[in-house]
Short mmCIF file of C-alpha atoms in Angstrom, two decimals:
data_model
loop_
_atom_site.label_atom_id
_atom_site.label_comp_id
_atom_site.label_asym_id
_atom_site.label_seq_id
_atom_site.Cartn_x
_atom_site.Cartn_y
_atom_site.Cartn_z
CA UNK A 1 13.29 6.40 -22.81
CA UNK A 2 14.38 3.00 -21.51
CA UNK A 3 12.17 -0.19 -20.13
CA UNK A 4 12.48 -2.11 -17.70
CA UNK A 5 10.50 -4.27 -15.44
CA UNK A 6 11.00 -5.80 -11.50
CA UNK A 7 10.84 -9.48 -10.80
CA UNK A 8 10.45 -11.02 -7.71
CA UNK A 9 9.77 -14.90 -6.81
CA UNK A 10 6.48 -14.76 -5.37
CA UNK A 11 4.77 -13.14 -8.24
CA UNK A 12 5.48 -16.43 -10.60
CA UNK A 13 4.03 -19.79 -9.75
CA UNK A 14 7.08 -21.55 -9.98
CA UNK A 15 11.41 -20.31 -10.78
CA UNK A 16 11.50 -22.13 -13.92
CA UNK A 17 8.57 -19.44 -15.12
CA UNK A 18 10.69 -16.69 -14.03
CA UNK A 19 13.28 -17.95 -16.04
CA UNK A 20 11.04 -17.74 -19.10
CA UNK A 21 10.09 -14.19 -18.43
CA UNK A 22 13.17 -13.17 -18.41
CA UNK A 23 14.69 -14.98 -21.12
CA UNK A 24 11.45 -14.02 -23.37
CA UNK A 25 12.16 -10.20 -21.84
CA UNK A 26 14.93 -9.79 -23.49
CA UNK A 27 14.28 -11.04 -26.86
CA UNK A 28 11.30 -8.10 -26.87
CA UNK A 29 14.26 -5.90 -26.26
CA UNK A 30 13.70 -4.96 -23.29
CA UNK A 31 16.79 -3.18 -21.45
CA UNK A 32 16.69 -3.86 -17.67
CA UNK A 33 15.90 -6.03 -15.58
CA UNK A 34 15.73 -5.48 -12.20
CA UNK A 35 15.34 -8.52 -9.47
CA UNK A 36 13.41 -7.80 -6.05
CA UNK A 37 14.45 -9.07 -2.82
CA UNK A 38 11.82 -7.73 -0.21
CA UNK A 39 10.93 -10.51 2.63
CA UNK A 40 11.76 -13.84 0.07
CA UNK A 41 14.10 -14.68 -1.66
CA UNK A 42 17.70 -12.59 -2.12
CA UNK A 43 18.36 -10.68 -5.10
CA UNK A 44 22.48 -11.79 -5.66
CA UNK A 45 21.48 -15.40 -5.86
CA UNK A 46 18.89 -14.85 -8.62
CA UNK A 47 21.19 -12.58 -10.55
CA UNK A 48 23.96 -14.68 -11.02
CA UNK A 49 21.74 -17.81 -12.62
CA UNK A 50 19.75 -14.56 -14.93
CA UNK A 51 23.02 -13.59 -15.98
CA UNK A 52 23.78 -16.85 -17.39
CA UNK A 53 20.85 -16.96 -19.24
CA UNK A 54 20.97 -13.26 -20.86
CA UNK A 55 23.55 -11.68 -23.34
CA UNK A 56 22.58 -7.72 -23.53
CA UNK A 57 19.81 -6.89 -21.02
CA UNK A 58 21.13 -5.26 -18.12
CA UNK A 59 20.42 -6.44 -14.23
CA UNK A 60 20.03 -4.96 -11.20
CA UNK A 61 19.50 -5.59 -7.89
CA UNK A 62 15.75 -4.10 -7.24
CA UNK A 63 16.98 -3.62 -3.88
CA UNK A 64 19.32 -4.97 -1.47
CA UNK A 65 18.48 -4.25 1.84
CA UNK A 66 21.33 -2.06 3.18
CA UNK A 67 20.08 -2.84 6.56
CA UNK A 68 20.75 -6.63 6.27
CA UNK A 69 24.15 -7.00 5.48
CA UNK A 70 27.99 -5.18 5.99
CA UNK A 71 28.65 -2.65 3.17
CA UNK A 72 31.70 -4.76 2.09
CA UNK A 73 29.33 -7.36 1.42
CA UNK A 74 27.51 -5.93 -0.52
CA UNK A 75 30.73 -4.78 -2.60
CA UNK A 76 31.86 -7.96 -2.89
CA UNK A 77 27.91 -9.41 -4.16
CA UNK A 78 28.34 -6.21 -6.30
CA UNK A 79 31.61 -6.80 -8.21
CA UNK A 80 30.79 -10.72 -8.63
CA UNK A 81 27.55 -9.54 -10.83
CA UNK A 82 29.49 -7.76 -12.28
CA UNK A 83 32.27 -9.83 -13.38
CA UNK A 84 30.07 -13.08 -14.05
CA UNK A 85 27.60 -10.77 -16.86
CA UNK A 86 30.93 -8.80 -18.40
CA UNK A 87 29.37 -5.53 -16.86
CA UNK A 88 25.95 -5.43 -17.25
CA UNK A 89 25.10 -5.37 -13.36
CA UNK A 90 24.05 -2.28 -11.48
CA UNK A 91 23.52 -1.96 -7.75
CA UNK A 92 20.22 -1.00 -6.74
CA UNK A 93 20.14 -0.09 -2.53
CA UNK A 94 17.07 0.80 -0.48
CA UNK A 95 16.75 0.87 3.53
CA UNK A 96 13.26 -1.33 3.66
CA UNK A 97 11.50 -0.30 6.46
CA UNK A 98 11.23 -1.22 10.32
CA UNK A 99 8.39 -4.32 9.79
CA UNK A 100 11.18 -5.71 7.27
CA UNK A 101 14.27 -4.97 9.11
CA UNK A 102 13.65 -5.37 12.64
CA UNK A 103 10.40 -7.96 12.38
CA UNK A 104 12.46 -10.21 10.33
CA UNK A 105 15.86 -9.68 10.44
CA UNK A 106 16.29 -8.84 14.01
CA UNK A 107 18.23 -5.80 13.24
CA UNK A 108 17.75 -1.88 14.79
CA UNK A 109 15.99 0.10 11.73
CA UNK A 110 18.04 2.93 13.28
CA UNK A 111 19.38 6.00 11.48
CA UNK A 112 18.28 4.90 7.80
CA UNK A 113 19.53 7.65 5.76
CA UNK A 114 23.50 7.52 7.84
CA UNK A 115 23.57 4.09 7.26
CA UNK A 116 22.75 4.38 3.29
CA UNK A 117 25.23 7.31 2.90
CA UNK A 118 27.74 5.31 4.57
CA UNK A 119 27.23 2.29 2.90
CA UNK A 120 27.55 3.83 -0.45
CA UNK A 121 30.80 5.67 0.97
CA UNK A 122 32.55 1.63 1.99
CA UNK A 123 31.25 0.38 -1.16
CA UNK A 124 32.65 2.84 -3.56
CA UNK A 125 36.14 2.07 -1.64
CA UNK A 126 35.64 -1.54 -2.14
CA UNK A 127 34.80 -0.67 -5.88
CA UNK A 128 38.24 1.23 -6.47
CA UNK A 129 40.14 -1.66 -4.93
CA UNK A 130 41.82 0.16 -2.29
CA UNK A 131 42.35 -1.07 1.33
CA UNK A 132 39.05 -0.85 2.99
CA UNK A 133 39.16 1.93 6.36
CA UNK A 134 36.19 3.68 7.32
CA UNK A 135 35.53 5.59 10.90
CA UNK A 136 31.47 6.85 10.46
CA UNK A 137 28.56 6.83 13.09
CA UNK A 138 27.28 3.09 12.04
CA UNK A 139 30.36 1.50 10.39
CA UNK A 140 33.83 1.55 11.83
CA UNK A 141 36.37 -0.76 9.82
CA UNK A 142 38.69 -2.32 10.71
CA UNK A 143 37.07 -3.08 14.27
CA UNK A 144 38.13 -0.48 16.51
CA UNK A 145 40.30 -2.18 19.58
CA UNK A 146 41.18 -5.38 17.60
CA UNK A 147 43.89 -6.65 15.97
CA UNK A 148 43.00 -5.86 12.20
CA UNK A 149 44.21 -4.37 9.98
CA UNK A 150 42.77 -2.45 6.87
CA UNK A 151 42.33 -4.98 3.92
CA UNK A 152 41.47 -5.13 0.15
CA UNK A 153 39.34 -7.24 -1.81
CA UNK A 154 41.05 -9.98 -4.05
CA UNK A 155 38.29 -9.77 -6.31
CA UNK A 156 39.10 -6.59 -8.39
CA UNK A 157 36.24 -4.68 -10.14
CA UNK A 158 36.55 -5.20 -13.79
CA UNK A 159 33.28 -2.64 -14.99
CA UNK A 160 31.43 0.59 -14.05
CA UNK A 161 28.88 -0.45 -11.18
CA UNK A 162 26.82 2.28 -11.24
CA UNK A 163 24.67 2.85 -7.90
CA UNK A 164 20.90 3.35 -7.95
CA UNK A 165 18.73 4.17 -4.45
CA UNK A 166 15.37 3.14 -3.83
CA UNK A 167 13.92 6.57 -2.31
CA UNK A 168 10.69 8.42 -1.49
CA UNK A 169 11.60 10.44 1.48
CA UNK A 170 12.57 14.04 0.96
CA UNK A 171 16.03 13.38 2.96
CA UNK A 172 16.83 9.73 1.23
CA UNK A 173 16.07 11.62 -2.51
CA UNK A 174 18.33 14.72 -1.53
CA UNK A 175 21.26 11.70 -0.74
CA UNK A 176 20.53 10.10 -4.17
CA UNK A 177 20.58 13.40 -6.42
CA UNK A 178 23.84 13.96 -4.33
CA UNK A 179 25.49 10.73 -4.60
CA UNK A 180 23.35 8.19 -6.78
CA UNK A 181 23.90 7.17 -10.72
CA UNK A 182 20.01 6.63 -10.46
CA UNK A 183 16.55 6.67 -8.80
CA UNK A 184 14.35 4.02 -8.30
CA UNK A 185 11.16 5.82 -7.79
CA UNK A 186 7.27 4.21 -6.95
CA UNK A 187 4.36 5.78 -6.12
CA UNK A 188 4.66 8.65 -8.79
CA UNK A 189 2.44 10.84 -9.77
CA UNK A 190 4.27 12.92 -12.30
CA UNK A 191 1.76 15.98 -12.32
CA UNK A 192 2.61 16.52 -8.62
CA UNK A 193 6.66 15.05 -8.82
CA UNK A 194 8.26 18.62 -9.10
CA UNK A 195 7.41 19.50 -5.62
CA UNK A 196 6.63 15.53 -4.19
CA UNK A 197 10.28 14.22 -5.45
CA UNK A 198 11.97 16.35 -8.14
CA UNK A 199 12.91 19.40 -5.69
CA UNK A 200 15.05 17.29 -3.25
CA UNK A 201 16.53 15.11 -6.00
CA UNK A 202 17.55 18.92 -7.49
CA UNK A 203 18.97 19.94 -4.43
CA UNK A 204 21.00 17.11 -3.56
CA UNK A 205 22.22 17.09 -7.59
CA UNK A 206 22.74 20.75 -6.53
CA UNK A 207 25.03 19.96 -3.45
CA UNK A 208 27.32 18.00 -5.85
CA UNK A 209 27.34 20.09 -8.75
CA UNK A 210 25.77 18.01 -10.85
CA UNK A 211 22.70 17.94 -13.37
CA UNK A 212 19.43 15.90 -14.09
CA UNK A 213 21.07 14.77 -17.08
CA UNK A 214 23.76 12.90 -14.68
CA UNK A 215 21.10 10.72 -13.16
CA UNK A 216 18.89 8.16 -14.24
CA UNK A 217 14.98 8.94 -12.89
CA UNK A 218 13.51 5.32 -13.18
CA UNK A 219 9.99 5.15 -12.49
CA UNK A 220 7.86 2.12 -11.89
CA UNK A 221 3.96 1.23 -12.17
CA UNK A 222 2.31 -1.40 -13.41
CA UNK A 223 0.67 -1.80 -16.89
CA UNK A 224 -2.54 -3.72 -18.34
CA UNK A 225 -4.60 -2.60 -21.70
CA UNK A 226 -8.47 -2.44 -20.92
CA UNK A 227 -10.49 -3.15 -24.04
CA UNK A 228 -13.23 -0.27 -22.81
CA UNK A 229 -14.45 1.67 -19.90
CA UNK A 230 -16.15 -1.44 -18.48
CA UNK A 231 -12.93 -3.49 -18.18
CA UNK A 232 -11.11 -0.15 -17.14
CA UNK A 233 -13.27 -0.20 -13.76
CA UNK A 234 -13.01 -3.73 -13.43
CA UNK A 235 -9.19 -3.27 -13.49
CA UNK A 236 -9.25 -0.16 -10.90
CA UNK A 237 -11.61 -2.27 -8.47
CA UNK A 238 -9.54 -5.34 -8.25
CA UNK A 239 -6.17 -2.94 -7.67
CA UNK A 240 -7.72 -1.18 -4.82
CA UNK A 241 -6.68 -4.08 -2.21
CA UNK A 242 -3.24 -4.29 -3.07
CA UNK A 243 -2.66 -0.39 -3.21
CA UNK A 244 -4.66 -0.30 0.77
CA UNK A 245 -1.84 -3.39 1.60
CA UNK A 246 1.20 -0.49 0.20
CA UNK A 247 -0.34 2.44 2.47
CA UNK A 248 -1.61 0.36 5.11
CA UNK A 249 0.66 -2.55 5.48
CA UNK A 250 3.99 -1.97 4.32
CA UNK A 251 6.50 -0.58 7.11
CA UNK A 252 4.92 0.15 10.90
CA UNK A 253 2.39 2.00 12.30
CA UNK A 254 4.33 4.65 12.40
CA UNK A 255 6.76 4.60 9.66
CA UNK A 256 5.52 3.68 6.05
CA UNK A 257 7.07 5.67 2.92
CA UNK A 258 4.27 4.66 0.81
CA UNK A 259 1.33 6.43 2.58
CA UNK A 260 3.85 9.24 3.21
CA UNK A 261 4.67 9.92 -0.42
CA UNK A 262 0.72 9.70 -1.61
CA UNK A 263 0.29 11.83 1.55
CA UNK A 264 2.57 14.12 0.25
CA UNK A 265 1.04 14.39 -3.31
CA UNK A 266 -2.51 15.14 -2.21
CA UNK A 267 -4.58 12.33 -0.59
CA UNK A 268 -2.88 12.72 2.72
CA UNK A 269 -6.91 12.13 4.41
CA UNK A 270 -7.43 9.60 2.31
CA UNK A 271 -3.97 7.56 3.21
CA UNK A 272 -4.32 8.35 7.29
CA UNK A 273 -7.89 6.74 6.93
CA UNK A 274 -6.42 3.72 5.03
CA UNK A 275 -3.35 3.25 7.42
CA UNK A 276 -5.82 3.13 9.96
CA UNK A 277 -8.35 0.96 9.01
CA UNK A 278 -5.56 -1.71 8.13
CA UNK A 279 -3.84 -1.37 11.21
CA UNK A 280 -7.41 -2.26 12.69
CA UNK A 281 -7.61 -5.49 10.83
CA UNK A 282 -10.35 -3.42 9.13
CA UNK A 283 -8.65 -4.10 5.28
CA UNK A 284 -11.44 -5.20 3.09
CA UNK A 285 -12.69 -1.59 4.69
CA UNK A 286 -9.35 -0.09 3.87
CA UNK A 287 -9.69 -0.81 0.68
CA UNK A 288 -13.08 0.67 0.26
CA UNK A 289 -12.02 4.02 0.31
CA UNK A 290 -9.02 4.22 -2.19
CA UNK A 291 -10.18 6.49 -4.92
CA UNK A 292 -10.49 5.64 -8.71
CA UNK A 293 -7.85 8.44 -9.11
CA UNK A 294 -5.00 7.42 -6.59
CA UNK A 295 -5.03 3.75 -8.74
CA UNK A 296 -5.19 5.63 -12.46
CA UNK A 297 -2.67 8.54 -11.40
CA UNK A 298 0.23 5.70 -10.12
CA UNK A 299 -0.18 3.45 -13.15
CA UNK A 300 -0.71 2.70 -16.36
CA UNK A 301 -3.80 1.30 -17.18
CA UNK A 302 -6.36 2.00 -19.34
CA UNK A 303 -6.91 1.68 -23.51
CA UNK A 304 -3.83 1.63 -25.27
CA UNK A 305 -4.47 5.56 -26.00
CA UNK A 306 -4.91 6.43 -22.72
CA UNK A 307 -1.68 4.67 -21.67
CA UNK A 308 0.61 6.34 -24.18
CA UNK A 309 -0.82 9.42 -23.37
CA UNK A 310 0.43 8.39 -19.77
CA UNK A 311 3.88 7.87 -21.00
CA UNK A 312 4.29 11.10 -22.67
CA UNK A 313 3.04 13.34 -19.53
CA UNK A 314 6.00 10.26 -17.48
CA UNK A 315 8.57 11.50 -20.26
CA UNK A 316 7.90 14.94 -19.68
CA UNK A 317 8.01 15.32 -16.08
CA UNK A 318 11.56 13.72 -16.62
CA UNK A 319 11.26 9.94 -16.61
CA UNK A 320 14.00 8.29 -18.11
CA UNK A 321 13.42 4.56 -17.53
CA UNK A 322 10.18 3.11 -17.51
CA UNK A 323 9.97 0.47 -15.05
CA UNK A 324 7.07 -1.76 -16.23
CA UNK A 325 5.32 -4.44 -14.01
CA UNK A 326 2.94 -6.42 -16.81
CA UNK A 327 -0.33 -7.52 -15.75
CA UNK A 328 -1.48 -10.63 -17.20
CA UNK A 329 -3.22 -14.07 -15.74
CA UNK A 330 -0.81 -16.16 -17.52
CA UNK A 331 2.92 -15.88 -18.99
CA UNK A 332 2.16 -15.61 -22.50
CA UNK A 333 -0.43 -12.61 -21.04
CA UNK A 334 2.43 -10.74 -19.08
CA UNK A 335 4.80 -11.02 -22.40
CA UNK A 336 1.76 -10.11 -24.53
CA UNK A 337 1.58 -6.78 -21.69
CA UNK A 338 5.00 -6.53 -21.72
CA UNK A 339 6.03 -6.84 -25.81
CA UNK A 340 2.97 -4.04 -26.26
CA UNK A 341 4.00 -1.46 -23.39
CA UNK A 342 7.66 -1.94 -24.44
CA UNK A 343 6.63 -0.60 -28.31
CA UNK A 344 4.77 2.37 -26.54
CA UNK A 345 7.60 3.51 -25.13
CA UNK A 346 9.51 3.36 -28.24
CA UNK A 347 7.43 5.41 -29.99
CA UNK A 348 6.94 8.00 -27.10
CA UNK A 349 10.54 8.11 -26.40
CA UNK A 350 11.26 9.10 -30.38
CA UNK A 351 8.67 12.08 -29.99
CA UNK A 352 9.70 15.55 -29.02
CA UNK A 353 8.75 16.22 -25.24
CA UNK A 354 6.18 19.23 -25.37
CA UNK A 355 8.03 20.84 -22.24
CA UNK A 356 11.33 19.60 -21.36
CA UNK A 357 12.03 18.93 -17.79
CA UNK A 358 14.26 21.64 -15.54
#
């Protein structure tokens, strides 16, 4: 198995201890690093001043909004990553959600799944270096009725940019078995992941004749080491806020992907009750009623034993990158997290899965 971990500004106090992170990432060896975007700051910008600073870590885009900009540019943020860090860039894509798209950019959050599909389609043109003509449902190019005419980039792809999709609907993981070089996964539970997400990433693998072996399943959760069972609780307790923000706050009312997909793998009650208890303003109540199991079953916490036994049931439900978000109250304390988990999954990764995955 691979590591990797997901930065974002807002989680460090300041850029310059991003920066360290990173740097200090890679010398632990760890293999990816992927670069948020959400609602502050963009991913491209980021990427290009990590990619002077790195010389083997990969780095990804962890996602771009598809909804917030033309497909060709995000080909032509694409092939500049790639370029500037001699190929170590891949392209991670995700829709976002209404709140996101609509609340901030001032954009319709309309037909999610065409617009990914289609995107992916313009970009792929862009990548080959081609002129650029596309007629779909959300993208026609050139502008129908003007005066253009097709075009191609001057900026030339000089590496593989392989394509990864942020997905936890059943119809957005069916598009990225079918079309995807990877998954970006979240909220996984992997005892429940053959029939939550594993069954519609087969099936769209199936539509294109491929195999699991032909895409990358990267999984994410976060990590901390509890010295005992006291600490453990204390850890679960003071997690159960930010997991009632994912299934009550992220998206709409109406539309939220988190409380869908731990609706989907068993605590659909509990996530309805959360939902609406946030939506009330009720959230130190909506966090209340998150169970000790939802927070242990979609990370990995716990005594260093109880996290590798974690990673071995993640490796064999078919996780192939481990996405790792360190806990830790200072920097040295998320590379201490980070340095430890990354050694886990070493040694996991060289044992022989006890069930290998369909």
């Amino acid at each position: 198995m691979r590591t990797a971990t997901t930065v974002e500004a807002s989680s460090f106090r300041n850029w310059s201890a991003q920066r360290d992170f990173i740097v200090e990432a890679e010398k632990l060896g760890l293999d990816i690093c992927w670069v948020a975007e959400a609602w502050g700051s963009d991913a491209p910008s980021a990427l290009g001043y990590y990619a002077a600073l790195t010389e083997r870590m990969l780095l990804g885009s962890g996602v771009i909004q598809v909804g917030t900009r033309t497909p060709v540019a995000i080909a032509q943020a694409a092939i500049t990553l790639s370029n500037l860090s001699q190929g170590r860039f891949l392209l991670g894509l995700g829709p976002s959600g209404p709140q996101v798209v609509e609340g901030l950019h001032g954009v319709p959050f309309r037909r999610p799944l065409v617009r990914m599909s289609e995107t992916i389609d313009v970009v792929r043109q862009a990548f080959g270096g081609g002129k650029i003509s596309y007629s779909g449902k959300e993208f026609q190019i050139p502008l129908p009725g003007s005066e253009a005419v097709p075009m191609r980039l001057s900026t030339r792809a000089e590496f593989k940019i392989p394509i990864y999709l942020a997905a936890l609907s059943p119809a957005m993981l069916r598009l990225t078995g079918e079309v995807a070089d990877g998954w970006l996964g979240t909220s996984f539970v992997p005892e429940g992941a053959s029939s939550a997400y594993f069954a519609h990433l087969d099936e769209g693998l199936a539509r294109a004749h491929r195999s699991r072996a032909q895409l990358d399943v990267c999984q994410g959760a976060e990590v901390a080491f509890a010295r005992d069972e006291e600490s453990l609780q204390a850890m679960i307790a003071s997690r159960k806020k930010e997991l009632a923000f994912s299934l009550g706050g992220m998206g709409s009312g109406s539309t939220n992907y988190y409380n869908q997909a731990y609706s989907r793998q068993g605590w659909a009650e509990v996530a309805a009750e959360v939902r609406a208890r946030w939506q009330s303003g009720d959230r130190d109540g909506a966090a209340t009623i998150i169970r000790d199991d939802m927070v242990l079953a979609t990370t990995l916490i716990g005594t260093e034993s109880r996290v590798r036994d974690r990673l071995r049931v993640w490796r064999d439900a078919g996780v192939d990158t481990v996405r790792l978000y360190p806990a830790g109250d200072t920097l040295e304390d998320r590379l201490t997290t980070l340095g430890r988990a990354i050694d886990l999954v070493r040694e996991v990764g060289r044992e022989l899965p006890s069930s290998p995955p369909e």
